[in-house]
């Protein structure tokens, strides 16, 4: 039987509507409109699309978007000075510096200057450390979205075998921490893992975050497993066009899996919704108001 398709687009719409309601309630009670500053350096076309999508989602949720577009040649010190001003601006509750940053800017040095309370990407070492030690934290948006998608198939994840392919600071590592906090048994696999297909076949929950088009084959999947595909890869399609595919060979995988996210329409929209969710959470924390449980 073909897998159930987990509809990330519909889930994201639903979450965004709830966030908008909560933001409106916060504004009614405090007079404060949550604000997100989005910083784009250079003109990477994919980043321009992401940034526009995020800014629109912020505005759609009744929040304020402060967009900063800087030239690719912007010196690192100038970018850090902008982050400093955003840290000090009470109208800005969240700061997002779009990656990748053009060379020779050192992304780590820039991200580490963001006030951890405004770090809606959850990339600051303070937030990474808080997540790893079970303290309240701003958590990276893609992993947050992945766990919500997995819970659509299995509301209780405790005791499940989870395999995460990919060990990035943005997805793999924080996702593993979130799954551990859900009491999963977690394996992080990566480019040096021996017999990756066999490791994947252990997974009740398989998360693919490697950035290699259709690498995960149907035969790597345990029958009935839930597959969350984080990959967004543009490949050559028909008639000279391009198309988006994930890290999972979807047509094969859906014949074996119990539930699977599509690309597009899976993790991507949930990531955007979680940026807005983190902005709301950061605003609530700044105002000393309990964040709604969404
Ligand atoms: N570039 C690719 N993914 C991300 C992300 O999650 N956050 C930011 N800031 N940049 C990215």
Tab-separated table of C-alpha atoms and ligand atoms in Angstrom:
chain	number	residue	atom	x	y	z
A	1	UNK	CA	0.000	0.000	0.000
A	2	UNK	CA	1.340	3.435	-0.878
A	3	UNK	CA	2.404	5.649	2.017
A	4	UNK	CA	0.271	8.349	3.494
A	5	UNK	CA	1.523	11.732	2.250
A	6	UNK	CA	2.115	14.127	5.129
A	7	UNK	CA	0.822	17.463	3.845
A	8	UNK	CA	3.326	20.014	5.141
A	9	UNK	CA	1.676	22.811	3.205
A	10	UNK	CA	-1.695	22.298	4.894
A	11	UNK	CA	-0.076	21.827	8.324
A	12	UNK	CA	1.908	25.028	7.849
A	13	UNK	CA	-1.215	26.969	6.850
A	14	UNK	CA	-2.986	25.721	9.942
A	15	UNK	CA	-0.052	26.625	12.210
A	16	UNK	CA	0.338	30.058	10.622
A	17	UNK	CA	-3.355	30.804	11.223
A	18	UNK	CA	-2.934	29.877	14.912
A	19	UNK	CA	0.202	32.029	15.204
A	20	UNK	CA	-1.660	34.971	13.634
A	21	UNK	CA	-4.457	34.589	16.225
A	22	UNK	CA	-1.932	34.446	19.061
A	23	UNK	CA	-0.018	37.468	17.710
A	24	UNK	CA	-3.263	39.452	17.486
A	25	UNK	CA	-4.095	38.518	21.089
A	26	UNK	CA	-0.601	39.600	22.217
A	27	UNK	CA	-0.992	42.934	20.434
A	28	UNK	CA	-4.462	43.453	21.990
A	29	UNK	CA	-3.198	42.850	25.515
A	30	UNK	CA	0.222	44.545	25.332
A	31	UNK	CA	-0.031	47.012	22.433
A	32	UNK	CA	3.144	45.451	21.011
A	33	UNK	CA	3.408	44.073	17.478
A	34	UNK	CA	6.008	41.261	17.215
A	35	UNK	CA	8.779	42.208	14.772
A	36	UNK	CA	11.292	40.166	12.775
A	37	UNK	CA	14.379	41.672	11.134
A	38	UNK	CA	15.560	39.720	8.096
A	39	UNK	CA	19.065	40.476	6.836
A	40	UNK	CA	20.163	39.454	3.342
A	41	UNK	CA	23.710	40.083	2.153
A	42	UNK	CA	24.363	39.789	-1.587
A	43	UNK	CA	22.052	38.522	-4.298
A	44	UNK	CA	21.990	34.739	-4.168
A	45	UNK	CA	18.715	33.999	-6.058
A	46	UNK	CA	17.625	31.130	-3.756
A	47	UNK	CA	18.263	33.273	-0.660
A	48	UNK	CA	16.262	36.139	-2.199
A	49	UNK	CA	13.283	33.790	-2.621
A	50	UNK	CA	13.593	32.456	0.973
A	51	UNK	CA	13.840	35.950	2.422
A	52	UNK	CA	10.808	37.207	0.476
A	53	UNK	CA	8.807	34.159	1.592
A	54	UNK	CA	9.731	34.679	5.243
A	55	UNK	CA	8.963	38.414	5.180
A	56	UNK	CA	5.564	37.776	3.586
A	57	UNK	CA	4.722	35.104	6.177
A	58	UNK	CA	5.616	37.539	8.965
A	59	UNK	CA	3.332	40.236	7.549
A	60	UNK	CA	0.526	37.697	6.906
A	61	UNK	CA	0.702	36.764	10.607
A	62	UNK	CA	0.075	40.394	11.591
A	63	UNK	CA	3.687	40.969	12.610
A	64	UNK	CA	6.194	43.547	11.450
A	65	UNK	CA	8.991	42.668	9.033
A	66	UNK	CA	12.136	44.796	8.944
A	67	UNK	CA	14.023	43.923	5.777
A	68	UNK	CA	17.706	44.785	5.392
A	69	UNK	CA	19.331	44.097	2.025
A	70	UNK	CA	23.065	44.710	1.942
A	71	UNK	CA	25.510	44.590	-0.970
A	72	UNK	CA	27.655	41.469	-1.384
A	73	UNK	CA	30.763	43.606	-0.732
A	74	UNK	CA	29.505	44.740	2.698
A	75	UNK	CA	32.369	44.479	5.215
A	76	UNK	CA	31.828	42.023	8.071
A	77	UNK	CA	32.213	44.841	10.607
A	78	UNK	CA	29.339	46.731	8.984
A	79	UNK	CA	27.080	43.662	9.166
A	80	UNK	CA	28.012	43.136	12.812
A	81	UNK	CA	27.241	46.803	13.505
A	82	UNK	CA	23.773	46.333	11.953
A	83	UNK	CA	23.168	43.263	14.147
A	84	UNK	CA	24.172	45.406	17.137
A	85	UNK	CA	21.567	48.029	16.243
A	86	UNK	CA	18.898	45.329	15.787
A	87	UNK	CA	19.860	43.798	19.157
A	88	UNK	CA	19.232	47.202	20.758
A	89	UNK	CA	15.966	47.958	18.904
A	90	UNK	CA	12.935	47.170	21.112
A	91	UNK	CA	10.652	46.872	18.045
A	92	UNK	CA	12.760	43.935	16.810
A	93	UNK	CA	11.998	40.693	18.662
A	94	UNK	CA	13.681	38.334	16.201
A	95	UNK	CA	16.766	38.605	13.981
A	96	UNK	CA	17.447	36.320	11.043
A	97	UNK	CA	20.647	36.639	9.012
A	98	UNK	CA	20.133	34.620	5.842
A	99	UNK	CA	22.852	32.076	5.046
A	100	UNK	CA	25.074	31.571	3.152
A	101	UNK	CA	26.931	34.849	3.660
A	102	UNK	CA	29.261	35.850	0.805
A	103	UNK	CA	33.010	35.423	1.378
A	104	UNK	CA	35.069	36.658	3.113
A	105	UNK	CA	32.390	37.192	5.799
A	106	UNK	CA	32.695	34.652	8.621
A	107	UNK	CA	29.115	33.493	9.305
A	108	UNK	CA	29.927	32.091	12.751
A	109	UNK	CA	31.411	35.392	13.916
A	110	UNK	CA	28.312	37.260	12.706
A	111	UNK	CA	25.736	34.815	14.121
A	112	UNK	CA	27.478	34.811	17.498
A	113	UNK	CA	26.798	38.555	17.864
A	114	UNK	CA	23.003	38.064	17.695
A	115	UNK	CA	21.285	38.460	21.075
A	116	UNK	CA	20.369	34.827	21.963
A	117	UNK	CA	16.889	36.048	22.982
A	118	UNK	CA	16.338	37.347	19.421
A	119	UNK	CA	18.011	34.402	17.680
A	120	UNK	CA	14.938	32.988	15.872
A	121	UNK	CA	17.191	30.633	13.865
A	122	UNK	CA	18.456	29.086	17.106
A	123	UNK	CA	22.014	29.057	15.718
A	124	UNK	CA	23.718	30.892	18.612
A	125	UNK	CA	25.859	28.588	20.794
A	126	UNK	CA	23.821	29.672	23.840
A	127	UNK	CA	20.640	28.342	22.234
A	128	UNK	CA	22.390	25.197	20.949
A	129	UNK	CA	23.694	24.567	24.475
A	130	UNK	CA	20.320	25.253	26.066
A	131	UNK	CA	18.643	22.797	23.675
A	132	UNK	CA	21.288	20.142	24.378
A	133	UNK	CA	20.879	20.527	28.148
A	134	UNK	CA	17.076	20.599	28.169
A	135	UNK	CA	16.681	24.295	29.000
A	136	UNK	CA	14.143	26.532	27.257
A	137	UNK	CA	15.704	27.727	23.996
A	138	UNK	CA	14.989	29.157	20.595
A	139	UNK	CA	15.303	26.034	18.423
A	140	UNK	CA	16.289	25.930	14.711
A	141	UNK	CA	13.179	26.117	12.514
A	142	UNK	CA	13.724	23.201	10.138
A	143	UNK	CA	14.192	20.655	12.963
A	144	UNK	CA	11.130	22.104	14.747
A	145	UNK	CA	9.110	21.604	11.560
A	146	UNK	CA	10.481	18.066	11.078
A	147	UNK	CA	9.349	16.952	14.530
A	148	UNK	CA	5.887	18.437	14.003
A	149	UNK	CA	5.625	16.540	10.693
A	150	UNK	CA	6.750	13.273	12.320
A	151	UNK	CA	4.148	13.778	15.056
A	152	UNK	CA	1.448	14.066	12.382
A	153	UNK	CA	2.131	10.368	11.693
A	154	UNK	CA	2.977	9.363	15.304
A	155	UNK	CA	1.715	11.716	18.013
A	156	UNK	CA	3.871	9.875	20.612
A	157	UNK	CA	7.457	9.404	19.424
A	158	UNK	CA	8.815	7.899	22.662
A	159	UNK	CA	10.772	4.673	22.212
A	160	UNK	CA	10.947	4.920	18.415
A	161	UNK	CA	14.182	4.306	16.492
A	162	UNK	CA	15.022	7.586	14.772
A	163	UNK	CA	17.795	7.881	12.194
A	164	UNK	CA	18.931	11.339	11.094
A	165	UNK	CA	21.127	11.433	7.979
A	166	UNK	CA	23.195	14.612	8.175
A	167	UNK	CA	25.100	16.239	11.032
A	168	UNK	CA	24.876	19.952	10.254
A	169	UNK	CA	24.501	22.527	13.024
A	170	UNK	CA	21.383	23.839	11.239
A	171	UNK	CA	19.458	20.575	10.858
A	172	UNK	CA	21.058	17.252	11.838
A	173	UNK	CA	22.445	18.031	15.290
A	174	UNK	CA	19.516	20.083	16.645
A	175	UNK	CA	17.029	17.593	15.148
A	176	UNK	CA	18.788	14.769	16.987
A	177	UNK	CA	18.530	16.769	20.228
A	178	UNK	CA	14.801	17.364	19.738
A	179	UNK	CA	14.214	13.655	19.044
A	180	UNK	CA	16.200	12.739	22.139
A	181	UNK	CA	13.994	15.098	24.134
A	182	UNK	CA	11.003	13.176	22.696
A	183	UNK	CA	12.583	9.975	24.104
A	184	UNK	CA	13.472	8.477	20.730
A	185	UNK	CA	16.516	6.237	20.314
A	186	UNK	CA	18.577	8.439	18.025
A	187	UNK	CA	21.278	7.629	15.474
A	188	UNK	CA	23.035	10.385	13.512
A	189	UNK	CA	24.386	9.036	10.240
A	190	UNK	CA	26.726	10.953	7.936
A	191	UNK	CA	29.118	10.690	4.998
A	192	UNK	CA	31.488	8.400	6.931
A	193	UNK	CA	28.782	6.037	8.216
A	194	UNK	CA	29.431	2.411	7.255
A	195	UNK	CA	26.580	0.623	5.443
A	196	UNK	CA	24.191	3.573	5.479
A	197	UNK	CA	21.335	1.572	3.878
A	198	UNK	CA	21.444	-0.939	6.765
A	199	UNK	CA	21.454	1.870	9.342
A	200	UNK	CA	18.455	3.495	7.628
A	201	UNK	CA	16.544	0.200	7.567
A	202	UNK	CA	16.572	0.244	11.400
A	203	UNK	CA	14.584	3.485	11.465
A	204	UNK	CA	10.947	3.807	12.467
A	205	UNK	CA	11.531	7.511	11.748
A	206	UNK	CA	13.954	8.414	8.973
A	207	UNK	CA	15.059	12.023	8.450
A	208	UNK	CA	17.118	12.801	5.339
A	209	UNK	CA	19.111	16.040	5.459
A	210	UNK	CA	22.103	15.514	3.218
A	211	UNK	CA	21.494	17.746	0.200
A	212	UNK	CA	21.991	14.924	-2.332
A	213	UNK	CA	19.113	14.472	-4.775
A	214	UNK	CA	17.184	11.213	-4.296
A	215	UNK	CA	20.044	9.526	-2.420
A	216	UNK	CA	17.786	7.524	-0.094
A	217	UNK	CA	16.331	4.628	-2.073
A	218	UNK	CA	13.167	2.626	-1.465
A	219	UNK	CA	15.230	-0.392	-0.385
A	220	UNK	CA	16.762	1.636	2.484
A	221	UNK	CA	13.412	2.084	4.172
A	222	UNK	CA	11.857	-0.190	6.779
A	223	UNK	CA	8.321	-1.116	5.660
A	224	UNK	CA	5.831	1.202	7.352
A	225	UNK	CA	8.459	3.746	8.491
A	226	UNK	CA	7.823	7.486	8.561
A	227	UNK	CA	10.138	9.392	6.201
A	228	UNK	CA	10.781	13.117	6.563
A	229	UNK	CA	12.665	14.566	3.591
A	230	UNK	CA	14.550	17.787	4.360
A	231	UNK	CA	16.270	18.016	0.978
A	232	UNK	CA	15.416	20.668	-1.581
A	233	UNK	CA	17.488	19.996	-4.700
A	234	UNK	CA	16.979	21.582	-8.087
A	235	UNK	CA	17.682	19.083	-10.872
A	236	UNK	CA	17.272	19.028	-14.652
A	237	UNK	CA	13.730	18.120	-15.663
A	238	UNK	CA	11.954	17.675	-18.961
A	239	UNK	CA	12.126	20.093	-21.916
A	240	UNK	CA	15.102	22.026	-20.531
A	241	UNK	CA	13.203	22.903	-17.348
A	242	UNK	CA	14.298	22.244	-13.782
A	243	UNK	CA	12.348	20.603	-10.961
A	244	UNK	CA	12.715	20.220	-7.211
A	245	UNK	CA	13.446	16.837	-5.654
A	246	UNK	CA	14.266	15.813	-2.115
A	247	UNK	CA	17.042	13.666	-0.669
A	248	UNK	CA	14.675	10.681	-0.909
A	249	UNK	CA	13.693	8.869	-4.125
A	250	UNK	CA	10.032	9.652	-3.526
A	251	UNK	CA	8.390	7.314	-6.081
A	252	UNK	CA	10.265	4.299	-4.660
A	253	UNK	CA	10.033	5.335	-1.032
A	254	UNK	CA	6.275	5.852	-1.012
A	255	UNK	CA	5.800	2.189	-1.986
A	256	UNK	CA	7.561	1.099	1.224
A	257	UNK	CA	7.070	3.836	3.831
A	258	UNK	CA	3.998	4.204	6.033
A	259	UNK	CA	4.061	7.995	5.779
A	260	UNK	CA	6.280	10.399	3.855
A	261	UNK	CA	6.685	14.129	3.266
A	262	UNK	CA	6.702	15.369	-0.343
A	263	UNK	CA	9.153	17.851	-1.899
A	264	UNK	CA	7.983	20.503	-2.407
A	265	UNK	CA	5.147	20.816	0.104
A	266	UNK	CA	6.658	19.023	3.108
A	267	UNK	CA	9.426	20.402	5.314
A	268	UNK	CA	9.831	23.722	3.440
A	269	UNK	CA	6.491	25.319	4.380
A	270	UNK	CA	6.806	24.068	7.966
A	271	UNK	CA	10.224	25.727	8.281
A	272	UNK	CA	8.691	29.064	7.288
A	273	UNK	CA	5.827	28.613	9.769
A	274	UNK	CA	8.357	27.861	12.526
A	275	UNK	CA	10.272	31.100	11.796
A	276	UNK	CA	7.044	32.939	12.571
A	277	UNK	CA	6.438	30.739	15.614
A	278	UNK	CA	9.920	31.535	16.956
A	279	UNK	CA	9.328	35.254	16.364
A	280	UNK	CA	6.136	35.046	18.438
A	281	UNK	CA	7.975	33.081	21.162
A	282	UNK	CA	10.846	35.601	21.222
A	283	UNK	CA	8.361	38.485	21.487
A	284	UNK	CA	6.486	36.777	24.343
A	285	UNK	CA	9.761	36.159	26.199
A	286	UNK	CA	10.850	39.790	25.725
A	287	UNK	CA	7.508	40.991	27.099
A	288	UNK	CA	7.518	38.536	30.014
A	289	UNK	CA	4.300	36.911	28.726
A	290	UNK	CA	3.827	33.126	28.616
A	291	UNK	CA	4.083	31.877	25.020
A	292	UNK	CA	0.968	30.065	23.768
A	293	UNK	CA	1.311	26.286	23.362
A	294	UNK	CA	0.846	25.962	19.579
B	1	LIG	N1	19.871	29.255	4.721
B	1	LIG	C1	19.422	27.994	4.531
B	1	LIG	N2	18.689	27.591	5.586
B	1	LIG	C2	18.663	28.628	6.449
B	1	LIG	C3	18.050	28.831	7.710
B	1	LIG	O1	17.368	27.962	8.275
B	1	LIG	N3	18.264	30.038	8.293
B	1	LIG	C4	19.016	30.995	7.704
B	1	LIG	N4	19.179	32.141	8.360
B	1	LIG	N5	19.597	30.843	6.535
B	1	LIG	C5	19.424	29.669	5.910
